[in-house]
Short mmCIF file of N, CA and C in Angstrom, two decimals:
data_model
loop_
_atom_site.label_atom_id
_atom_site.label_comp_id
_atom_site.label_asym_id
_atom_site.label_seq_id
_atom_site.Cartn_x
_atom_site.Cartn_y
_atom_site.Cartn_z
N UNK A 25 3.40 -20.99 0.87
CA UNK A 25 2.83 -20.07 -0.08
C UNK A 25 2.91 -20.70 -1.46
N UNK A 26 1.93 -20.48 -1.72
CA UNK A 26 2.05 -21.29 -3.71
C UNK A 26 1.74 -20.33 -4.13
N UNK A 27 2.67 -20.37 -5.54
CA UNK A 27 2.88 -19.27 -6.63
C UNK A 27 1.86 -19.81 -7.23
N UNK A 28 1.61 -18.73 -8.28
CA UNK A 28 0.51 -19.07 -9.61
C UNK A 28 1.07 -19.06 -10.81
N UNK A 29 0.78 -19.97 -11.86
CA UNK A 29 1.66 -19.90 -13.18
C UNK A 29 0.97 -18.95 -14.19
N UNK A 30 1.10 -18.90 -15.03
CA UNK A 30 1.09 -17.82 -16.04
C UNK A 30 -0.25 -17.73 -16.74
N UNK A 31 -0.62 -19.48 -16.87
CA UNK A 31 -1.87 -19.83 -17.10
C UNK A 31 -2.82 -19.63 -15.93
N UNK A 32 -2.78 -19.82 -14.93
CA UNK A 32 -3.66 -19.51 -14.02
C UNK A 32 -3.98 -17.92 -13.45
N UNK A 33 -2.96 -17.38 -13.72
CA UNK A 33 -3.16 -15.82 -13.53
C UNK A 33 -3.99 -15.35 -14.63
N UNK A 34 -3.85 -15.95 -15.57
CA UNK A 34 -4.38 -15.46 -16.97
C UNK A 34 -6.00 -15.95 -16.58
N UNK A 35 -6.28 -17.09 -16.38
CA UNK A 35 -7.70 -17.56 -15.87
C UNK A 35 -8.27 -16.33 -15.25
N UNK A 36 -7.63 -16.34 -13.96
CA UNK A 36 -7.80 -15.28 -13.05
C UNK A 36 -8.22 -14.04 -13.49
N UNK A 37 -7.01 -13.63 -14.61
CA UNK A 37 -7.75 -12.22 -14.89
C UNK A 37 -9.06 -11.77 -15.97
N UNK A 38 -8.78 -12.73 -16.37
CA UNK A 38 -10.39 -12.77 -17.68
C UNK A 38 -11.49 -13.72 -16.39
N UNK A 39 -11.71 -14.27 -15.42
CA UNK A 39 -12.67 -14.18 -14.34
C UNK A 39 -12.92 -12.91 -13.85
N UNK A 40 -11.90 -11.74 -13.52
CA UNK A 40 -11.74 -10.97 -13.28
C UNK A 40 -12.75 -10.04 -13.95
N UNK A 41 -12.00 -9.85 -15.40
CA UNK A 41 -12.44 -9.16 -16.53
C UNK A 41 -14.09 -9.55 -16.79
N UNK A 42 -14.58 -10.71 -16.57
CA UNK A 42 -15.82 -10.98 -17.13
C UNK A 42 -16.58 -10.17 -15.27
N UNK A 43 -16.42 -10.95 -14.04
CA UNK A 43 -17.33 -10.31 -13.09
C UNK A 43 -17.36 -8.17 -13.20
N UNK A 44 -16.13 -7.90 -14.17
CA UNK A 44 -16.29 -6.37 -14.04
C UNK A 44 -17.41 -6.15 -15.26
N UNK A 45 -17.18 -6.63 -15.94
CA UNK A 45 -18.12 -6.39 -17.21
C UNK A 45 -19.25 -6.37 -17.12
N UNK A 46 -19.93 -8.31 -16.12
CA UNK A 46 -20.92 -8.34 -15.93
C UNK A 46 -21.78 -7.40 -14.59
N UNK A 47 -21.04 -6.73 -13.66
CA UNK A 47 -21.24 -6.12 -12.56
C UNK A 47 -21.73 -4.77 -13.44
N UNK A 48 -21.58 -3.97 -14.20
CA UNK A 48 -22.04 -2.68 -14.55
C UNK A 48 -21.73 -1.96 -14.04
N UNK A 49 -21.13 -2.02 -12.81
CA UNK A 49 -21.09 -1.13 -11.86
C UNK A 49 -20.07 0.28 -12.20
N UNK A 50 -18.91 -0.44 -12.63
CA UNK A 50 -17.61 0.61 -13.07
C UNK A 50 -17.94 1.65 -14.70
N UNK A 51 -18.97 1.13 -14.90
CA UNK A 51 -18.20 1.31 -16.94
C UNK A 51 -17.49 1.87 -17.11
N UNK A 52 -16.21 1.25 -17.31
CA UNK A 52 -15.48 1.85 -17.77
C UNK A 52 -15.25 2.02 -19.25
N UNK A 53 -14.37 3.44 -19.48
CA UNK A 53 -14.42 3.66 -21.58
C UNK A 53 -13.57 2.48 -21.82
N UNK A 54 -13.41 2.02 -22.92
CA UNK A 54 -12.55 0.93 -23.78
C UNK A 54 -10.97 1.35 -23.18
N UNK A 55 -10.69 2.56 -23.16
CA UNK A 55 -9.45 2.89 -22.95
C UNK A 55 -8.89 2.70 -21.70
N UNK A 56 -9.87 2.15 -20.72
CA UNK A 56 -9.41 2.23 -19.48
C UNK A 56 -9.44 0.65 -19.38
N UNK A 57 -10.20 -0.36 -19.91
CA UNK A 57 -10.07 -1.52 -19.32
C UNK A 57 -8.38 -2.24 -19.68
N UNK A 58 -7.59 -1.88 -20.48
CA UNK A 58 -6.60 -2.71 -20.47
C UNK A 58 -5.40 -2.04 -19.26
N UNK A 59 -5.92 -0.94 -19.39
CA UNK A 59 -4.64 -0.58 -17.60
C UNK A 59 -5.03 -1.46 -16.60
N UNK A 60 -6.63 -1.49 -16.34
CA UNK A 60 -7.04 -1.86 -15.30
C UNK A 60 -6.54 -3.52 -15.33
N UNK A 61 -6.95 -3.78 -16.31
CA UNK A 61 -6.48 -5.28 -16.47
C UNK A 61 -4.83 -5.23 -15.94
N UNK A 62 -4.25 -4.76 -16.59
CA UNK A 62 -2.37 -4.84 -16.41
C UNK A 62 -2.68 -4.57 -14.96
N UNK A 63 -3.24 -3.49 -14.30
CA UNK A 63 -2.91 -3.45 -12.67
C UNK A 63 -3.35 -4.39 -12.05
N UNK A 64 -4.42 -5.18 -12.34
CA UNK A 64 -5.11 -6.74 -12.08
C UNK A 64 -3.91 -7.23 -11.85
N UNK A 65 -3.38 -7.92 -13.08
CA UNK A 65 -2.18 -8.73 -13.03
C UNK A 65 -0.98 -8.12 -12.18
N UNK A 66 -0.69 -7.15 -12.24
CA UNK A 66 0.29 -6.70 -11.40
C UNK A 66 0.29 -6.98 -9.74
N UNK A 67 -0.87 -6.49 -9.83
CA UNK A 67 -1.24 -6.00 -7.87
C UNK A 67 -2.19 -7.26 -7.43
N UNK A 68 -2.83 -8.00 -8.32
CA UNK A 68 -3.42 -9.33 -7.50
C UNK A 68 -4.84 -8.26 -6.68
N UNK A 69 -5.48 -9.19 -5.50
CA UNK A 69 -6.73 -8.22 -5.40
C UNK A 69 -5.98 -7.54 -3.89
N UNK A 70 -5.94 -6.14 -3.98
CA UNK A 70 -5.24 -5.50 -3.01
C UNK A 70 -5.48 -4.07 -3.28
N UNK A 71 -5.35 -3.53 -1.93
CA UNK A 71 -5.52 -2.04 -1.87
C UNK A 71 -4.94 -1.37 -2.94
N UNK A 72 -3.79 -1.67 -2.95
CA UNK A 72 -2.83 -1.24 -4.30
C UNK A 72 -3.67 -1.45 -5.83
N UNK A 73 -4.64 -2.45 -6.09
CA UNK A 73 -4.83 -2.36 -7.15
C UNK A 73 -5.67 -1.38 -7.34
N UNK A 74 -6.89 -1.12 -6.30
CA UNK A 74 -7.91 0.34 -6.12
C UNK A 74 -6.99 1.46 -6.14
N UNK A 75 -5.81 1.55 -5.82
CA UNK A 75 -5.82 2.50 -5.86
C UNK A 75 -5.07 3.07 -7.33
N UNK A 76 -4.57 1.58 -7.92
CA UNK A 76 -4.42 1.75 -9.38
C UNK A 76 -5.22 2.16 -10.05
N UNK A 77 -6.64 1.32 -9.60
CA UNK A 77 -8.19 1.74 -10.80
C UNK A 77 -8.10 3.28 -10.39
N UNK A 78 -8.35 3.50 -9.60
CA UNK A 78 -8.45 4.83 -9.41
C UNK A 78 -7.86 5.91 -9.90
N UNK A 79 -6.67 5.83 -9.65
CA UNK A 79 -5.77 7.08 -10.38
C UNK A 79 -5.99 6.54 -12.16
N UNK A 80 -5.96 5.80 -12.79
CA UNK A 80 -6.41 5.60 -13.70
C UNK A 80 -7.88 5.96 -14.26
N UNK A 81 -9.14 5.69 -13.53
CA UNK A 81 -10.19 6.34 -13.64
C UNK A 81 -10.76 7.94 -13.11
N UNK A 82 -10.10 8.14 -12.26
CA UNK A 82 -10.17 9.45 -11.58
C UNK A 82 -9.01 10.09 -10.96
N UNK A 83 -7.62 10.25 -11.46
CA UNK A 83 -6.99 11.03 -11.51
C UNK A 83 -6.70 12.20 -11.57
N UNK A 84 -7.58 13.15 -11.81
CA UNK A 84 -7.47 14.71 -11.00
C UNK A 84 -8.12 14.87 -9.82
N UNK A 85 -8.87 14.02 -9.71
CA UNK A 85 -9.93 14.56 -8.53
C UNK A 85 -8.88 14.18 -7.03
N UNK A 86 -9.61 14.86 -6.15
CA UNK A 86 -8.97 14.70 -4.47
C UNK A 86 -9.39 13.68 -3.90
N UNK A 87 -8.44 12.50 -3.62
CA UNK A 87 -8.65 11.44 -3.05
C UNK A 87 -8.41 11.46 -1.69
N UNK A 88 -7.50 12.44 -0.71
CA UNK A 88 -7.28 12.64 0.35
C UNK A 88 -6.82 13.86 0.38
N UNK A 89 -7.89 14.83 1.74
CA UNK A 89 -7.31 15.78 2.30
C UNK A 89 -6.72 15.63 4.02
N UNK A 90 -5.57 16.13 4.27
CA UNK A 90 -4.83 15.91 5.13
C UNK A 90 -4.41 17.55 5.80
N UNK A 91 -3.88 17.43 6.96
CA UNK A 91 -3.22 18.80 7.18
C UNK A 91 -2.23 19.33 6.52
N UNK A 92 -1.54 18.47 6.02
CA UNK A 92 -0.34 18.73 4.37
C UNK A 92 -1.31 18.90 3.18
N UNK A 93 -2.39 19.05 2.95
CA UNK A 93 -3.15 19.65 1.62
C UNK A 93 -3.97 18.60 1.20
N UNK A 94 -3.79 18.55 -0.24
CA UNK A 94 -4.96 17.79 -0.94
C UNK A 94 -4.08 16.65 -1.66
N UNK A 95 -4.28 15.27 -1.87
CA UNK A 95 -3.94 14.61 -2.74
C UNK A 95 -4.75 14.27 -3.90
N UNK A 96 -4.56 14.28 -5.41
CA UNK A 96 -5.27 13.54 -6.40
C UNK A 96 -4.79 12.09 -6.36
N UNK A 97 -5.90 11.62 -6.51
CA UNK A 97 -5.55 9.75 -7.26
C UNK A 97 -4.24 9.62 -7.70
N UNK A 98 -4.16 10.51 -8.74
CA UNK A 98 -2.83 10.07 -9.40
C UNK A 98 -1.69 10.33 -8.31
N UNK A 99 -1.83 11.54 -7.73
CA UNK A 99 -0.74 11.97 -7.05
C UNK A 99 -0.49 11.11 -5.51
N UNK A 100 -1.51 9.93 -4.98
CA UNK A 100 -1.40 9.20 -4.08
C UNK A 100 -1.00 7.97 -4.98
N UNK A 101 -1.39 7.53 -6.18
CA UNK A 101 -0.48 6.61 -6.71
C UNK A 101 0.94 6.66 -7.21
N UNK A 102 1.17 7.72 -7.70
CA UNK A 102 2.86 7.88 -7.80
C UNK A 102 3.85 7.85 -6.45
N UNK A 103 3.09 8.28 -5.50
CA UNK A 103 3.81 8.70 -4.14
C UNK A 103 3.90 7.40 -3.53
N UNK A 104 2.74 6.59 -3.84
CA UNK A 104 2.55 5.40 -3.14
C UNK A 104 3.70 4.08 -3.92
N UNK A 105 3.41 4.38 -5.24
CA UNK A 105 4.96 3.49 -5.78
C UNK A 105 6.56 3.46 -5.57
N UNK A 106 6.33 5.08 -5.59
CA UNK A 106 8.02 5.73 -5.07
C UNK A 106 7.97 4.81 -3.76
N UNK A 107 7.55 5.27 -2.93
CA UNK A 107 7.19 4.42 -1.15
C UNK A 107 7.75 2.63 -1.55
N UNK A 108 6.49 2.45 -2.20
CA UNK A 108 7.41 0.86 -2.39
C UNK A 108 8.46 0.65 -3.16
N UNK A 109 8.69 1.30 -4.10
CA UNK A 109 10.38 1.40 -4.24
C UNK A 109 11.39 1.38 -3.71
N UNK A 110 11.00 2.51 -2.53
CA UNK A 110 12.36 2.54 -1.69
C UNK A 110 12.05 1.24 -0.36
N UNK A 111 10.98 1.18 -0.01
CA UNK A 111 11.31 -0.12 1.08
C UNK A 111 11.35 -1.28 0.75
N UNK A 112 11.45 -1.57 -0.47
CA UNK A 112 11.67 -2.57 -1.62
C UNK A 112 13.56 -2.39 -1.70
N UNK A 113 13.88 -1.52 -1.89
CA UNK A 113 15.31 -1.21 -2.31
C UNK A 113 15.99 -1.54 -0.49
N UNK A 114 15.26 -0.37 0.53
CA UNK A 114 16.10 -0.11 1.30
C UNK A 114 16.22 -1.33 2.37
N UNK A 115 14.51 -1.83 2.31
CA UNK A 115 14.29 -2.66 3.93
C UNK A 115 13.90 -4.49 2.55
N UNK A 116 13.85 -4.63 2.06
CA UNK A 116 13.40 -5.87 0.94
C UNK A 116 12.75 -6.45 1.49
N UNK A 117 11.51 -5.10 1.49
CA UNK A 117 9.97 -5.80 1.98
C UNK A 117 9.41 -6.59 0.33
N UNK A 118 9.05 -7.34 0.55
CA UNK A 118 8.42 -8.18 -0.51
C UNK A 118 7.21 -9.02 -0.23
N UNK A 119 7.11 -10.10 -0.73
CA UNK A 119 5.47 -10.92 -0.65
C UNK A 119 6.27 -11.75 0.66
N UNK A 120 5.23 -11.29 1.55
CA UNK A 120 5.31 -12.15 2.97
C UNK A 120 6.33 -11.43 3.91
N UNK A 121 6.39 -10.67 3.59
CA UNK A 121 7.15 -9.41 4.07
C UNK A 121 6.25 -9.13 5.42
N UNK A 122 6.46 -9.13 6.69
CA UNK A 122 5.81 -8.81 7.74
C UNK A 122 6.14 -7.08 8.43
N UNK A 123 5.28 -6.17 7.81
CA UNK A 123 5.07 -4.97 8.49
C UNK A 123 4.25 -4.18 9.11
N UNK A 124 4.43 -3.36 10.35
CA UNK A 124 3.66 -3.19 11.27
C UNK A 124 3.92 -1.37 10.46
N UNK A 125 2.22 -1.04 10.65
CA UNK A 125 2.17 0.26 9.99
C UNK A 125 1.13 1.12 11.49
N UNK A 126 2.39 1.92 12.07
CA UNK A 126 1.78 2.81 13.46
C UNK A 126 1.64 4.23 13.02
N UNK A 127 0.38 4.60 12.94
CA UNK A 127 0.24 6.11 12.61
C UNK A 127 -1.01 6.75 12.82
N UNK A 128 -1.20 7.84 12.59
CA UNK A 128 -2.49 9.03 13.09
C UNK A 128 -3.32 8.67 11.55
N UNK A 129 -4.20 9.64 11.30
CA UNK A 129 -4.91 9.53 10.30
C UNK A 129 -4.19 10.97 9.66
N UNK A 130 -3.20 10.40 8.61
CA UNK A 130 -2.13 11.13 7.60
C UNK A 130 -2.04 10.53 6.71
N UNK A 131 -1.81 11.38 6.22
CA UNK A 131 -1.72 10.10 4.42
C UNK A 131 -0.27 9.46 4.41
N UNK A 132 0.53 9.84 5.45
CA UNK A 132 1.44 8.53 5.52
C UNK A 132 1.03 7.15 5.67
N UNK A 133 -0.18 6.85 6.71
CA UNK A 133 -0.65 5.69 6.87
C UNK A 133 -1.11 5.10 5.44
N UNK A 134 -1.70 6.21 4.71
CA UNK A 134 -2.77 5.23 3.45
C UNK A 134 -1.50 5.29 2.73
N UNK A 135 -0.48 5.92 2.39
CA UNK A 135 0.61 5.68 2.06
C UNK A 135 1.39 4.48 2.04
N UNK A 136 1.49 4.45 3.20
CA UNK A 136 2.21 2.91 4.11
C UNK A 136 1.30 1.75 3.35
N UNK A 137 0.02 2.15 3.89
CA UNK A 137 -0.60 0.67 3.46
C UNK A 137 -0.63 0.54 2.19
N UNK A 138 -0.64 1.27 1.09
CA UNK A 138 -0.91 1.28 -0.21
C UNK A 138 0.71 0.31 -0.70
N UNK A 139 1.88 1.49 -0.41
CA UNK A 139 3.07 0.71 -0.76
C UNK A 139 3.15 -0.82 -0.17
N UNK A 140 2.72 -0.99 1.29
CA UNK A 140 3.10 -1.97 1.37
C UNK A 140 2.48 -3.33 0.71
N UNK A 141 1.48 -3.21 0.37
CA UNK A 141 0.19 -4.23 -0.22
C UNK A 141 0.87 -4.13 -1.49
N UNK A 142 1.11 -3.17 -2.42
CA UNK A 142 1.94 -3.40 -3.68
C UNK A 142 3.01 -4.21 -3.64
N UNK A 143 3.72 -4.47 -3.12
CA UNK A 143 5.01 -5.27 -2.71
C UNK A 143 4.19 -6.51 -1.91
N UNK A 144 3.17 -6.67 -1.67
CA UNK A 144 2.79 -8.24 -1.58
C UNK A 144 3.12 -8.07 0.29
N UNK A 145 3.52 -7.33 0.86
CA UNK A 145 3.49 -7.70 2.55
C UNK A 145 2.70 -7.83 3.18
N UNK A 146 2.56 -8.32 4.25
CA UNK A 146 1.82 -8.61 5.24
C UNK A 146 1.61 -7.03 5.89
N UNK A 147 0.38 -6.81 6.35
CA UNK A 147 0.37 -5.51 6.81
C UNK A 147 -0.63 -5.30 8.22
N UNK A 148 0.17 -5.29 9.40
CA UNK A 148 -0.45 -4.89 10.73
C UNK A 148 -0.73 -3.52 10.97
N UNK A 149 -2.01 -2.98 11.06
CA UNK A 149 -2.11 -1.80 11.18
C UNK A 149 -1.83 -1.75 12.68
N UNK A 150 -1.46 -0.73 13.37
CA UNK A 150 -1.70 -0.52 14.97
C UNK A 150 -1.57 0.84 15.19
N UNK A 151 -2.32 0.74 16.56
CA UNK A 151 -2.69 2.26 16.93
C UNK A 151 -1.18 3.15 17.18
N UNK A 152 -1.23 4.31 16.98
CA UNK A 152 -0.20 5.50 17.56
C UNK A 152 -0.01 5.04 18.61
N UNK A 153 -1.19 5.32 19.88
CA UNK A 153 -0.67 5.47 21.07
C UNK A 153 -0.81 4.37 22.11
N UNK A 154 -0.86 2.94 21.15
CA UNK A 154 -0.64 2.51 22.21
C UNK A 154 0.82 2.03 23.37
N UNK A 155 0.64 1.45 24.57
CA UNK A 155 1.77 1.94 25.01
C UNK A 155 3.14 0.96 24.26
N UNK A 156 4.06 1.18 24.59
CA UNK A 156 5.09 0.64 23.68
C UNK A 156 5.48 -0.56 24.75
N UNK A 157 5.06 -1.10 25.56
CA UNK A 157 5.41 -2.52 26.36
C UNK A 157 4.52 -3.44 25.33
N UNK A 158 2.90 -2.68 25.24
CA UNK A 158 2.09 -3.72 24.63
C UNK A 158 2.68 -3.83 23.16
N UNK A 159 3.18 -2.52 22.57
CA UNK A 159 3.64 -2.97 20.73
C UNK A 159 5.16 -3.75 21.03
N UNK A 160 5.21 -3.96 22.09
CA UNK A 160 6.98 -4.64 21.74
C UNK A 160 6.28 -5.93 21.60
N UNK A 161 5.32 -6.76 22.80
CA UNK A 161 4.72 -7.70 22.63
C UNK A 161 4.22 -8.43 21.12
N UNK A 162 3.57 -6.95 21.25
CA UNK A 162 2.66 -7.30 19.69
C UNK A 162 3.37 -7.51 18.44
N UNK A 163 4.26 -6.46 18.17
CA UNK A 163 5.67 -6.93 17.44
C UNK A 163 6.22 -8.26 17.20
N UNK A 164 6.61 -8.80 18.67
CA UNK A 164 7.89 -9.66 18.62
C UNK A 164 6.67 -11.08 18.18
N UNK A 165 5.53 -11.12 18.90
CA UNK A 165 4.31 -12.30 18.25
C UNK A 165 3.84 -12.11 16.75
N UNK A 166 3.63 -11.20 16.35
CA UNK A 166 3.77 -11.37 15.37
C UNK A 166 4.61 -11.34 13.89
N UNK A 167 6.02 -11.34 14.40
CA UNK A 167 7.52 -11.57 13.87
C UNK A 167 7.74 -10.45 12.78
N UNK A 168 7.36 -9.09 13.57
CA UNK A 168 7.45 -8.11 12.27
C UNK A 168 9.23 -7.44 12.06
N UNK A 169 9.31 -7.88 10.86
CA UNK A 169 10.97 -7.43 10.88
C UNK A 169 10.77 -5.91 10.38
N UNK A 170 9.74 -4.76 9.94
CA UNK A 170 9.48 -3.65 9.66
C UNK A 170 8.61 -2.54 10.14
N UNK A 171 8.76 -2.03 11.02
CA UNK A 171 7.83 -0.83 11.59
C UNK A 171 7.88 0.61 10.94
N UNK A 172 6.52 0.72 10.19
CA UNK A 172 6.84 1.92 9.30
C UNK A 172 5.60 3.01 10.36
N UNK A 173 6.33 4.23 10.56
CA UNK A 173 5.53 4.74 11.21
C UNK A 173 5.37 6.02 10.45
N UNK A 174 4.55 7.05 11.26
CA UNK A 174 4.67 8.53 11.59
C UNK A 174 5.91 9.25 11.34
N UNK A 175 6.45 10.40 10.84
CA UNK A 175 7.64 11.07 11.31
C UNK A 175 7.62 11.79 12.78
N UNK A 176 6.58 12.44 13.40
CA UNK A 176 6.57 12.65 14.86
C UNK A 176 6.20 11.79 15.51
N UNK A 177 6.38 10.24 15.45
CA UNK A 177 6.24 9.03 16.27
C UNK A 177 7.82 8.50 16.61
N UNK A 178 8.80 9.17 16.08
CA UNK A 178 10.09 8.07 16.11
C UNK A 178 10.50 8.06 17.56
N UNK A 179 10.54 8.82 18.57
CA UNK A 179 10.65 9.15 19.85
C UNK A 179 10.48 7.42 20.72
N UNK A 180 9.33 7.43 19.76
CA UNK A 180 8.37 6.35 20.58
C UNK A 180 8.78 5.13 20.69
N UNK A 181 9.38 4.89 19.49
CA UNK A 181 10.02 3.45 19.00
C UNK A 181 11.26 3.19 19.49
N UNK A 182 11.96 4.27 19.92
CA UNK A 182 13.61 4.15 20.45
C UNK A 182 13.81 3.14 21.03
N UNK A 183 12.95 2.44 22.03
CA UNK A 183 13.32 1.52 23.12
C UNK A 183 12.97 0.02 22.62
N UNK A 184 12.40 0.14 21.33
CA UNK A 184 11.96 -1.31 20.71
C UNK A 184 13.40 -1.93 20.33
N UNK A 185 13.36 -3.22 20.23
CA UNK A 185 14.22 -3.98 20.02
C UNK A 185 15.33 -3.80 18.51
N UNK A 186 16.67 -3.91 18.43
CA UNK A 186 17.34 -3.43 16.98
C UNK A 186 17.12 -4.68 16.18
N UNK A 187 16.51 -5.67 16.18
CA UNK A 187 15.83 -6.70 15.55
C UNK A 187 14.94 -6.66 14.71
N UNK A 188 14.01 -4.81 15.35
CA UNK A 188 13.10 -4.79 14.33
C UNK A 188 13.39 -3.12 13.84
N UNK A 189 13.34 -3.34 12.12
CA UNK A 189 13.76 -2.49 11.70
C UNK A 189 12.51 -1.04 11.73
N UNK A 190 13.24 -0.17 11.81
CA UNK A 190 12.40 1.23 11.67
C UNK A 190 12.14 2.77 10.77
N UNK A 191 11.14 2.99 10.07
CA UNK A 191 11.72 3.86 9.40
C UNK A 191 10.10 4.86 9.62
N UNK A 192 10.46 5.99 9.20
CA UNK A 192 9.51 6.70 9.19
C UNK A 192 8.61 7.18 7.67
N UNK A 193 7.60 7.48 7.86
CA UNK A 193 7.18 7.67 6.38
C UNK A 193 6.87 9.08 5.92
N UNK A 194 7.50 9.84 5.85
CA UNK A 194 7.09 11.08 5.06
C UNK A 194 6.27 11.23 3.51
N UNK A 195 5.68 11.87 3.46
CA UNK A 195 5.35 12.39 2.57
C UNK A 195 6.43 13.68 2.01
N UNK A 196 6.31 13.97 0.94
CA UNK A 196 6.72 15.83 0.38
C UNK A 196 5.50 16.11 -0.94
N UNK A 197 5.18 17.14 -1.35
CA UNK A 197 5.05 16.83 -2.61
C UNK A 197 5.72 16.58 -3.60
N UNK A 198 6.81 16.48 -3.92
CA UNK A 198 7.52 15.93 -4.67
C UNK A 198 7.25 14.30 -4.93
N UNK A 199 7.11 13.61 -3.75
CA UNK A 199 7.17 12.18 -3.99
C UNK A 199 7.22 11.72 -2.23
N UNK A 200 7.50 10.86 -2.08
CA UNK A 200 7.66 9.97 -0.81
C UNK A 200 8.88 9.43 -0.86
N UNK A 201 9.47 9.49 0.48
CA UNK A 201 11.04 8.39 0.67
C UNK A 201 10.75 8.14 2.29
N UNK A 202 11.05 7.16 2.17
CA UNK A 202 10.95 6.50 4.02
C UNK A 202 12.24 6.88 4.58
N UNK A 203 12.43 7.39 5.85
CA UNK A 203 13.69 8.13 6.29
C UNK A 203 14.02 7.28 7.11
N UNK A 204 15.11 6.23 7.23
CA UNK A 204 15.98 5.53 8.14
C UNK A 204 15.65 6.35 9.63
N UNK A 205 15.00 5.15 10.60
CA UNK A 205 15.03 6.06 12.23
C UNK A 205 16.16 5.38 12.92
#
């Protein structure tokens, strides 16, 4: 993996800055291009950074409805940072961080994937149901030391190996914390 120096990120983000400008597509007001820029630099090009522009450009509106309610932009980006906070703190997922994200269509999943892409990991999506002989396989080949799932999926995972770590992803409205399985 090669890092980028300070000068080359900087390249990067005024390349960045000029294809948004010249694209038309966003206009954004004056007030919004220097967040967007800082989340550039922060998040690199990743789900995490859309979903930076976003809560930054459209922050009240409903970015996901779920059977737990409605989320705004903003309120899937705060939830989604708390998230990488704690599997940053608890599991030290980081850049190259290998995690396997198993879930239904809940905003834990866009959750999962959002935190985990902020923190720079590697991110395997895989199905709920498939059977758990084929995810031990799939797991152990592709050397995932993190399985972030579902909270009514933990049942499932019991018999996977203690090699690979497990946690579940809740939502609350309050915020997000991944619960040790």
């Amino acid at each position: 993996m090669s890092f980028k120096t300070s000068k080359d990120k900087l390249s990067d983000l005024w390349g960045f800055g000029r294809a948004l400008w010249r694209s038309g597509v966003p206009r954004v007001s004056p007030w919004e291009i220097v967040p967007i820029l800082a989340a550039r630099w922060r998040c690199g090009n990743s789900f995490a950074l859309l979903s930076n522009i976003a809560s930054i450009r459209f922050g009240a509106r409903i970015a996901l409805q779920d059977d737990d309610g409605a989320l705004t932009f903003a309120q899937l980006h705060e939830q989604s940072l708390a998230l990488a906070h704690q599997l940053s703190k608890d599991f030290r997922v980081g850049p190259g961080s290998q995690v396997a994200l198993a879930g239904r269509n809940h905003r834990s999943f866009v959750l999962g994937l959002l935190a985990c892409t902020r923190l720079g990991a590697d991110v395997l999506p895989l199905a709920a149901d498939l059977p758990a002989s084929v995810m031990e396989v799939i797991l152990a080949r592709q050397k995932i030391s993190l399985l972030l799932h579902d909270p009514d999926l933990g049942e499932r995972f019991a018999a996977l190996p203690p090699s690979i770590a497990r946690t579940a992803c809740q939502s609350k409205s309050t915020g997000t914390a991944p619960q040790p399985a």
